[in-house]
XYZ file of C-alpha atoms in Angstrom:
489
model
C -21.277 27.525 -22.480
C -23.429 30.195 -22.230
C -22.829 33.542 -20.010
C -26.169 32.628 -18.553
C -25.148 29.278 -17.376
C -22.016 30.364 -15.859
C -23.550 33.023 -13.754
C -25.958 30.141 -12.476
C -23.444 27.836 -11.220
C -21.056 31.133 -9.904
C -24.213 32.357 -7.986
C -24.668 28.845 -6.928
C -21.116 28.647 -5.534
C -21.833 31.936 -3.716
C -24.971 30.776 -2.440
C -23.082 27.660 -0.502
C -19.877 29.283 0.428
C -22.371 32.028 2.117
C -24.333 28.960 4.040
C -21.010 28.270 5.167
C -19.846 31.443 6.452
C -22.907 31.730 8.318
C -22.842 27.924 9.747
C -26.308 26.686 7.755
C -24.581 23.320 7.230
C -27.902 21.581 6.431
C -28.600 24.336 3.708
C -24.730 23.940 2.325
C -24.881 19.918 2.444
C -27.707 20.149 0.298
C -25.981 21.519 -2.463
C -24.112 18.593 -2.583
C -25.009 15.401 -5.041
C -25.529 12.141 -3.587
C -22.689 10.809 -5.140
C -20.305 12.837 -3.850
C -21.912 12.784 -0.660
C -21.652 9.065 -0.600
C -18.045 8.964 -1.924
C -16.304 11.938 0.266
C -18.387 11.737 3.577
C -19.427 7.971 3.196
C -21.689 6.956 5.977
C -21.066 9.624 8.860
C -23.003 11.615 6.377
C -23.633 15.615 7.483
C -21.468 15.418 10.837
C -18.625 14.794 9.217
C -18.938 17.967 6.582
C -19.951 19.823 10.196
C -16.864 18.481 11.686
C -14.838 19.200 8.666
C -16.040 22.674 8.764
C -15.417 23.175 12.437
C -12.414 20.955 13.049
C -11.851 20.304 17.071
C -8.393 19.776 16.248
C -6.090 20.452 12.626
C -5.948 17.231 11.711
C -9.934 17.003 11.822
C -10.048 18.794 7.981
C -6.013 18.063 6.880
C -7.139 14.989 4.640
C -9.266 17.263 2.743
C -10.712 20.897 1.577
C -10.619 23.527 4.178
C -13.546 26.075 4.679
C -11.419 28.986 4.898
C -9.825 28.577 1.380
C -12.916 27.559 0.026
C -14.826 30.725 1.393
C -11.761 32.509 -0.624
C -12.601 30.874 -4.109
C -13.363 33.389 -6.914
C -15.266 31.718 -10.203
C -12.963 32.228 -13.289
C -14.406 30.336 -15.756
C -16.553 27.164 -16.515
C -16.317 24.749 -19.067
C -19.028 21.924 -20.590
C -17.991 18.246 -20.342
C -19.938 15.894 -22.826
C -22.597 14.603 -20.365
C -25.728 16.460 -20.474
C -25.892 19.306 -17.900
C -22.452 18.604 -16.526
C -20.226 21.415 -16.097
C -16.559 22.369 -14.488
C -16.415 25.653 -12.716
C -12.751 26.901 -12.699
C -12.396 28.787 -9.296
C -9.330 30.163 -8.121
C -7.886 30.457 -4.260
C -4.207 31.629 -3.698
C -1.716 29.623 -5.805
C -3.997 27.532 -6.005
C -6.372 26.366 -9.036
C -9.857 24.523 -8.056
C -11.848 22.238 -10.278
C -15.646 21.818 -9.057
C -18.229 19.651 -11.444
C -21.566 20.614 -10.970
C -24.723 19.051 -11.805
C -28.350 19.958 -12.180
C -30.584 18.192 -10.298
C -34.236 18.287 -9.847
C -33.887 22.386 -11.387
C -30.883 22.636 -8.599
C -27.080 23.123 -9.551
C -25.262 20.867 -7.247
C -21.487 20.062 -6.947
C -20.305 16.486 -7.949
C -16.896 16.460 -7.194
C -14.181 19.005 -6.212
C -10.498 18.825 -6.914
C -7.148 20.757 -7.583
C -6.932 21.906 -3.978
C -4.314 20.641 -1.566
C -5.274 19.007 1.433
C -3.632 21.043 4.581
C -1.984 18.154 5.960
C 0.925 18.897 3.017
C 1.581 22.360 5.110
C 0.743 22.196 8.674
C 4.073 22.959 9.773
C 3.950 25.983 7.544
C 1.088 27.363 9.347
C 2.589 26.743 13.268
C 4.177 29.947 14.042
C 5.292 28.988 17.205
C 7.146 26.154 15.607
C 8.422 27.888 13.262
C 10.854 30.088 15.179
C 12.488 26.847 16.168
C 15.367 26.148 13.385
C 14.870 24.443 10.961
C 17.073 20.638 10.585
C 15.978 19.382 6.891
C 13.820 20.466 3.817
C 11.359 17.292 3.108
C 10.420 16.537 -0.164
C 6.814 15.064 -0.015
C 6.008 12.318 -2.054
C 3.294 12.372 -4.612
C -0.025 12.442 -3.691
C -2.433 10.224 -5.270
C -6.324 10.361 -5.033
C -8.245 7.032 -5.858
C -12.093 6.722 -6.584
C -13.724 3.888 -6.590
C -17.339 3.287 -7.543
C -19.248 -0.238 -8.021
C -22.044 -1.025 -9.837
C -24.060 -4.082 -10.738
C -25.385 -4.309 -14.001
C -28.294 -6.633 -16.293
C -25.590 -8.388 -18.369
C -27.861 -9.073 -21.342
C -28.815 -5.030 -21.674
C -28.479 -4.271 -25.250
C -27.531 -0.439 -24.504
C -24.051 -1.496 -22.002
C -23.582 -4.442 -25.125
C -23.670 -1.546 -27.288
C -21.833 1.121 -25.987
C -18.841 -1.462 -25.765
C -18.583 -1.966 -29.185
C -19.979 1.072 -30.397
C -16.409 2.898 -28.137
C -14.419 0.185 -29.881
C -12.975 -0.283 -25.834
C -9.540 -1.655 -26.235
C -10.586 -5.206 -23.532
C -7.854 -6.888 -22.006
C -7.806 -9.318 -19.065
C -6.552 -8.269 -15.839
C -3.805 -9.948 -14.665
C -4.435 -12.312 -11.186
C -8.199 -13.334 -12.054
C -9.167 -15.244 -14.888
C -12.745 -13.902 -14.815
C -11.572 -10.264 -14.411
C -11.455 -7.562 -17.549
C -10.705 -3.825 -17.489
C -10.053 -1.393 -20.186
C -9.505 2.677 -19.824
C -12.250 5.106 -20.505
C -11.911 9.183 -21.582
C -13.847 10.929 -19.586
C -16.855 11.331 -21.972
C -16.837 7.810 -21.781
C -17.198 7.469 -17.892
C -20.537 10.219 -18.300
C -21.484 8.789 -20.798
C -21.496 4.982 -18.834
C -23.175 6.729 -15.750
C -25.862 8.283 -17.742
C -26.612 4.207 -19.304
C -26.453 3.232 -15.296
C -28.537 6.113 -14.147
C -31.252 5.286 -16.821
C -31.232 1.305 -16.152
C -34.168 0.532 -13.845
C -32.530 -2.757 -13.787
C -29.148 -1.405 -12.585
C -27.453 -0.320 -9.022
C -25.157 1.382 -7.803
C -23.142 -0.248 -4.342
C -20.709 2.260 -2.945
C -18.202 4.923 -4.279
C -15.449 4.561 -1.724
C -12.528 7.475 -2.352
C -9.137 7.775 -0.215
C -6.075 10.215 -0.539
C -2.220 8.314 -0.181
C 1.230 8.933 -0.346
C 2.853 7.137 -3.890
C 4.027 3.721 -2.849
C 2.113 4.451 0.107
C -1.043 1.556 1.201
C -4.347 2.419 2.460
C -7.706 0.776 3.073
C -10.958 2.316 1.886
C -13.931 0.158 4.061
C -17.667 0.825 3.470
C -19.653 -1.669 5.101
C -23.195 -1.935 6.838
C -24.310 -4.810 9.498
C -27.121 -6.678 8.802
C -29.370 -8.163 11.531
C -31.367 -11.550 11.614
C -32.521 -14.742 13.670
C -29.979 -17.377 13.482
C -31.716 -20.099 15.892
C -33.347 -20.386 18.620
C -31.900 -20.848 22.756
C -33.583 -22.634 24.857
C -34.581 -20.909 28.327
C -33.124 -21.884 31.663
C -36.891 -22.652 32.899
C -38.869 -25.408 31.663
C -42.254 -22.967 31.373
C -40.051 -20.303 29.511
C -40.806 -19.606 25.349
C -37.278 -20.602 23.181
C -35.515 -17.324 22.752
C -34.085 -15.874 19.276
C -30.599 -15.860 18.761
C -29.451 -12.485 17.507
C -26.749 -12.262 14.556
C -25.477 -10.157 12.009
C -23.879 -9.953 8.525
C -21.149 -7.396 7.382
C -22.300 -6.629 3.559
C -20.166 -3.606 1.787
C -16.581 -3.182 0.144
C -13.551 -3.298 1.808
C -10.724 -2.308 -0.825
C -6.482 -1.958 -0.196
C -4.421 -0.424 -2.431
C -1.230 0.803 -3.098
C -0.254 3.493 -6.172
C 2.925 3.803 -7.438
C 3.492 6.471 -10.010
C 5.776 5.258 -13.064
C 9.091 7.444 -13.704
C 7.290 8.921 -16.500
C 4.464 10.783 -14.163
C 2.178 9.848 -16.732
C 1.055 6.437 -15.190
C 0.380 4.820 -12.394
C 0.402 1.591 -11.433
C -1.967 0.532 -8.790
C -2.249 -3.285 -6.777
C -5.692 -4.003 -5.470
C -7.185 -6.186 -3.044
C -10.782 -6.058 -2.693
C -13.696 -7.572 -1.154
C -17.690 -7.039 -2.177
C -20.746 -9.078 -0.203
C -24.167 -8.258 -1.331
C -27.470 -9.780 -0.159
C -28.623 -11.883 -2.666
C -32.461 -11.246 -1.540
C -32.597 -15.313 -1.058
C -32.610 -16.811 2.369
C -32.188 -20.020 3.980
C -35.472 -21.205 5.630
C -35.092 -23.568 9.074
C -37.833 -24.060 11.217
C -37.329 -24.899 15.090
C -38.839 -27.494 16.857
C -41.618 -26.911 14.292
C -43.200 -24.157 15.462
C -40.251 -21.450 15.295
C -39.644 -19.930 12.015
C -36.763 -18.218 10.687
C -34.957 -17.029 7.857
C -30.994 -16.416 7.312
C -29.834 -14.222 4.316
C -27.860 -15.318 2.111
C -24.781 -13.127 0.832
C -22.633 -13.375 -1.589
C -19.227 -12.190 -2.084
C -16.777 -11.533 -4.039
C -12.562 -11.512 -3.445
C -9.651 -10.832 -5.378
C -6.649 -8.520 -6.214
C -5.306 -7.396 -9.457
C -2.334 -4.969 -10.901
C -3.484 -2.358 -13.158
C -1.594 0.543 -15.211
C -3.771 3.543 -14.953
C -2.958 6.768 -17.102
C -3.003 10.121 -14.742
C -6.605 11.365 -14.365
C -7.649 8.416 -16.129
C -10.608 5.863 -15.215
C -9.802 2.270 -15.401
C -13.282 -0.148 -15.800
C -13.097 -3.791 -14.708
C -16.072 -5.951 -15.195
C -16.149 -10.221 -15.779
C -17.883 -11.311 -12.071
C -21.262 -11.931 -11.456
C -23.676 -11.741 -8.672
C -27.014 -12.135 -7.489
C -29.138 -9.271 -6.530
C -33.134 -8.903 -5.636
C -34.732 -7.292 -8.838
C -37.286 -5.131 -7.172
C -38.573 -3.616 -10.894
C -38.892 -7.173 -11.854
C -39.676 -8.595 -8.144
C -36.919 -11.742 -8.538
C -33.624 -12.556 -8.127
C -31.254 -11.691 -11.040
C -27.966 -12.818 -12.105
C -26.131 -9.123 -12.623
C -22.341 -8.225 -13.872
C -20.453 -6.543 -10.640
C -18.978 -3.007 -12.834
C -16.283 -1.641 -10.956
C -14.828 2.154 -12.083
C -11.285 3.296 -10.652
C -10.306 6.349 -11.184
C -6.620 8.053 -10.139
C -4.811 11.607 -10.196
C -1.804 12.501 -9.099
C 0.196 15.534 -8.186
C 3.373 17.027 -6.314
C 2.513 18.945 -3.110
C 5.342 21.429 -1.811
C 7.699 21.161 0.384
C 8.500 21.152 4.288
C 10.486 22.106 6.820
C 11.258 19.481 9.628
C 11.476 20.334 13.268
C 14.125 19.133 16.079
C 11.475 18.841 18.115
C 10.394 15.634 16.618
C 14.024 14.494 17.378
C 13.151 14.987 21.057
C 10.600 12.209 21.074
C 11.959 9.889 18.937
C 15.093 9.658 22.014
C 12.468 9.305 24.393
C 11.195 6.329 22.738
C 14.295 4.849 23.078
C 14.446 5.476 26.452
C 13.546 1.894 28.709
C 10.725 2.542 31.426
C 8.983 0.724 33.980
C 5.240 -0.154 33.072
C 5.005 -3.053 35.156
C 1.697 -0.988 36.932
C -0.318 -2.325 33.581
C -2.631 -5.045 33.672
C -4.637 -7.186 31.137
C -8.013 -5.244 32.803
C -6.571 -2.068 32.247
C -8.384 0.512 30.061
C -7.205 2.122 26.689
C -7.195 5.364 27.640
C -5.276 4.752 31.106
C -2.995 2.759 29.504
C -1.399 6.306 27.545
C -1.471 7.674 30.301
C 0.714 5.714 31.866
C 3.411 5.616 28.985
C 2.816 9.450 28.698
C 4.240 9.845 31.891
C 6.527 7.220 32.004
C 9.502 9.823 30.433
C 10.363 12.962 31.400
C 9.056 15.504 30.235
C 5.848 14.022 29.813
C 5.006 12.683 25.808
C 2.460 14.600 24.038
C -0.014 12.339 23.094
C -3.256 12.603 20.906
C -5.723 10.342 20.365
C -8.128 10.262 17.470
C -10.580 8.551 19.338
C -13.528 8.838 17.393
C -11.576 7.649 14.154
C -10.525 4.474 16.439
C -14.233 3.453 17.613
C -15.517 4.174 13.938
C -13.209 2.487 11.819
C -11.202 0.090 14.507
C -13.927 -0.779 16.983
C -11.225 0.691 20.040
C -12.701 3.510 22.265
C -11.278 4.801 25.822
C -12.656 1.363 28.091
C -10.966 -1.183 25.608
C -8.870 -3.505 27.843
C -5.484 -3.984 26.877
C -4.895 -7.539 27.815
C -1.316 -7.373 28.110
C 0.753 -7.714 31.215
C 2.646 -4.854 32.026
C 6.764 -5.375 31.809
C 9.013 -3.587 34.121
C 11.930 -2.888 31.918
C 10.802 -2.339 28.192
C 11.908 -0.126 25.553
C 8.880 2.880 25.179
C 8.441 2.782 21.282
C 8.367 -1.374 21.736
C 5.805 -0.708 24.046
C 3.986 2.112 22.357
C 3.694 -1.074 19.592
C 2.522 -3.560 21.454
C -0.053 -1.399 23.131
C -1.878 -0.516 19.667
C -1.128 -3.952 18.702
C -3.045 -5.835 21.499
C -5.841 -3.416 21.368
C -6.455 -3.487 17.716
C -7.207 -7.324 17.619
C -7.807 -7.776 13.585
C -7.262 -4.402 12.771
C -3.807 -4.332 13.837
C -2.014 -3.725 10.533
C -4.327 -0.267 10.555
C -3.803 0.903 13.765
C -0.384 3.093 14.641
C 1.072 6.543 15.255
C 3.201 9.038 14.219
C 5.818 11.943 15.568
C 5.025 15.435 14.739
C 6.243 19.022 15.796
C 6.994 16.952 19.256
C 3.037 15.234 19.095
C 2.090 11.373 18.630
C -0.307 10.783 16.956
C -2.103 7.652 17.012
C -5.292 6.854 14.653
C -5.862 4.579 12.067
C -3.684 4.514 8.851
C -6.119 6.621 6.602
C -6.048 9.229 9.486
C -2.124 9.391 10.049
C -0.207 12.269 9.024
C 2.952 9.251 8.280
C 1.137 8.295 5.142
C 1.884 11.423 3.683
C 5.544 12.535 4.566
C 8.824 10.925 5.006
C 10.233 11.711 8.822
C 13.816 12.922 8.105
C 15.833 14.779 10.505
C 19.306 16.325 11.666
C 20.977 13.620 13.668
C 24.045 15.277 14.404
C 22.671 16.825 17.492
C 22.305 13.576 19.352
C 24.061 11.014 20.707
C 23.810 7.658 19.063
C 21.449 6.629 16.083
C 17.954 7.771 16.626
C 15.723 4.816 15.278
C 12.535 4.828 12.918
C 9.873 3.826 15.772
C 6.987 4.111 13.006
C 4.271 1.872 13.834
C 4.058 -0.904 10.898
């Protein structure tokens, strides 16, 4: 590449790390593709780059990029990928080695994606002072971490140039194992630009969502993107004779909801990944009912689509799966159209450092074992009084935190959420700790949990908890008995 070009997309850098610094977050997020708007922030959009750049508590910007290392990032060098006007910038911060595609769009170099940096939840404890003149028990090894991208597309399946560029790659096809209907192959990465650049200049095609999530190796997680969909579903009829039929309000979930668990091979070369996945799209049709014959009204119809596979995915390697099909509203063409659902996975891998582990974690974990009274509880009583009352039901009290606005976004729970358990006046206080998040969780209940850390519980769904990325180990010699793994499951 040209010196020219690489001063561009440095000054750009500059340019957004200096919005930053001076809290324009509007100016910064616009120097950000949709793409990787869509994939990192997914719908909470700007105020969840604001709250990643001014975190209310660590934890609030641990998943990701901090600001503070990326204000530190010095340009070193850029190099050009094979799709037209995409570029790597090479930008370096401490020990550590960043790698930020950028894109031009609309005369505008924006970034596309960002990697190579290591997301603070690795070294937290590193970074407590006050914790760290406690002595030290164990040296953790952290797992792995593995990043997963996901994005969807549907596609015309009769498009000569998608026919085309499948033979003309000579794509090694194979079907995937656990669906009959399901294909996938692996793509270099000239491959993947040059299949986004065929998507990006099909009228015809679309692109769904481009879900991304960070987990431990052997580790699951859930990445959900979904939207509700609002319509008449009848009609009620009032409680006075004079009174109009009223509409009967009801919604649709449409979106992707995806689980899956990585496990990288002995080799560190591969990994293999299960899936589980769910897609609904509106198929632009709708079922037409008419109410005593003079009440219209329409109900969408969506479709979706369900299964789980086990693919082998090289390191920093995309995997494409294609074979369903589903309707979509052709608004070029202004009809519905049978498309092919294109689904593009891509994984990397790498080793974050090590940890220190603290004793004060071993404090809480014998408090949970200790058997309290919590008989005060009712079925009426709120969430949020509810901790309180097993915070102080041990002495000293539990520290206990909350990620509250992760819980009403993700798990429907916020602070007024009844319980509706009966409180029990002898019970162990990690048994009830479970039951608690378990009752109040309803059908997210496999998501919801906590974990011990420098002495705090956290408790937050699983893409939010620190667990997913650590193994708890600590010195048991200082305590009487067998301290117990209280984790949340």
């Amino acid at each position: 590449m040209s010196s020219k070009q690489f001063e561009e997309i440095s000054k750009t850098l500059k340019m957004l790390q200096n919005d930053i610094r001076n809290k324009e977050y509007k100016e910064a997020w616009d120097l950000f593709t949709e793409d990787h708007k869509k994939a990192e922030y997914q719908t909470r959009g700007l105020k969840a780059f604001e709250r990643q750049m001014n975190p209310k508590h660590p934890l609030d910007s641990a998943f990701t990029w901090e600001r503070d290392d990326f204000l530190s990032l010095k340009p070193q060098k850029a190099l050009r990928l094979k799709a037209e006007n995409k570029y790597t910038l090479i930008a370096a911060s401490d020990s550590q080695q960043w790698q930020i595609d950028f894109i031009k769009d609309n005369g505008q170099w924006k970034i596309d994606w960002i990697a190579g940096y290591t997301p603070h939840i690795l070294i937290l404890q590193g970074e407590d002072k006050q914790v760290k003149e406690l002595p030290a028990t164990k040296v953790v090894e952290f797992k792995p971490v593995i990043q997963i991208e996901a994005r969807f597309f549907l596609v015309p399946p009769d498009a000569n140039e998608f026919r085309d560029f499948f033979e003309e790659e000579n794509l090694e096809i194979t079907p995937a194992s656990s669906d009959a209907n399901l294909t996938h192959c692996i793509l270099k990465s000239e491959q993947v630009d040059q299949f986004l650049k065929l998507v990006k200049a099909n009228p015809h095609a679309t692109r769904l969502t481009a879900p991304k999530v960070t987990v431990l190796d052997g580790e699951s997680a859930t990445m959900r993107i979904q939207k509700e969909i609002d319509y008449i579903s009848g009609y009620i009829e009032p409680n006075s004779t004079s009174g109009e039929p009223q509409p009967k309000q009801d919604s649709a979930k449409i979106g992707t909801v995806i689980k899956v668990m990585p496990k990288l091979r002995p080799d560190s070369e591969n990994i293999l990944i299960d899936f589980e996945w769910e897609v609904s799209n509106l198929t632009g049709e709708y079922e037409k009912h008419i109410y005593k014959e003079k009440y219209p009204y329409e109900i969408p119809i969506v479709q979706k689509i369900a299964t789980s596979t086990r693919l082998l995915i090289g390191n920093d390697q995309t995997g494409l799966l294609s074979g369903w099909k589903m309707k979509q509203k052709d608004e070029q063409l202004d009809r519905i159209a049978q498309k092919e659902l294109v689904v593009l996975i891509k994984v990397a891998a790498r080793k974050p450092r090590a940890a220190i582990r603290r004793p004060a974690d071993a404090v809480v974990y014998k408090q949970l074992e200790q058997t309290v009274d919590l008989s005060a509880l009712t079925p009426e009583t709120p969430f949020v009084d509810a901790i309180e009352e097993l915070k102080s039901s041990v002495r000293p009290p539990l520290n206990i935190i909350v990620f509250w606005r992760d819980l009403y976004e993700n798990a429907d729970i916020d602070e007024t959420t009844p319980i509706n358990i009966d409180g029990i006046p002898a019970i162990k206080l990690s048994t009830a700790l479970k039951l608690l998040l378990r009752s109040v969780s309803g059908d997210f209940a496999d998501e919801v949990g906590y974990v011990v850390e420098d002495g705090i519980i956290t408790i937050a769904t699983g893409s939010k908890l620190p667990k997913r990325l650590e193994t708890r180990l600590y010195d048991s010699s200082t305590l009487p008995g067998r301290p117990a793994d209280y984790h949340a499951r």
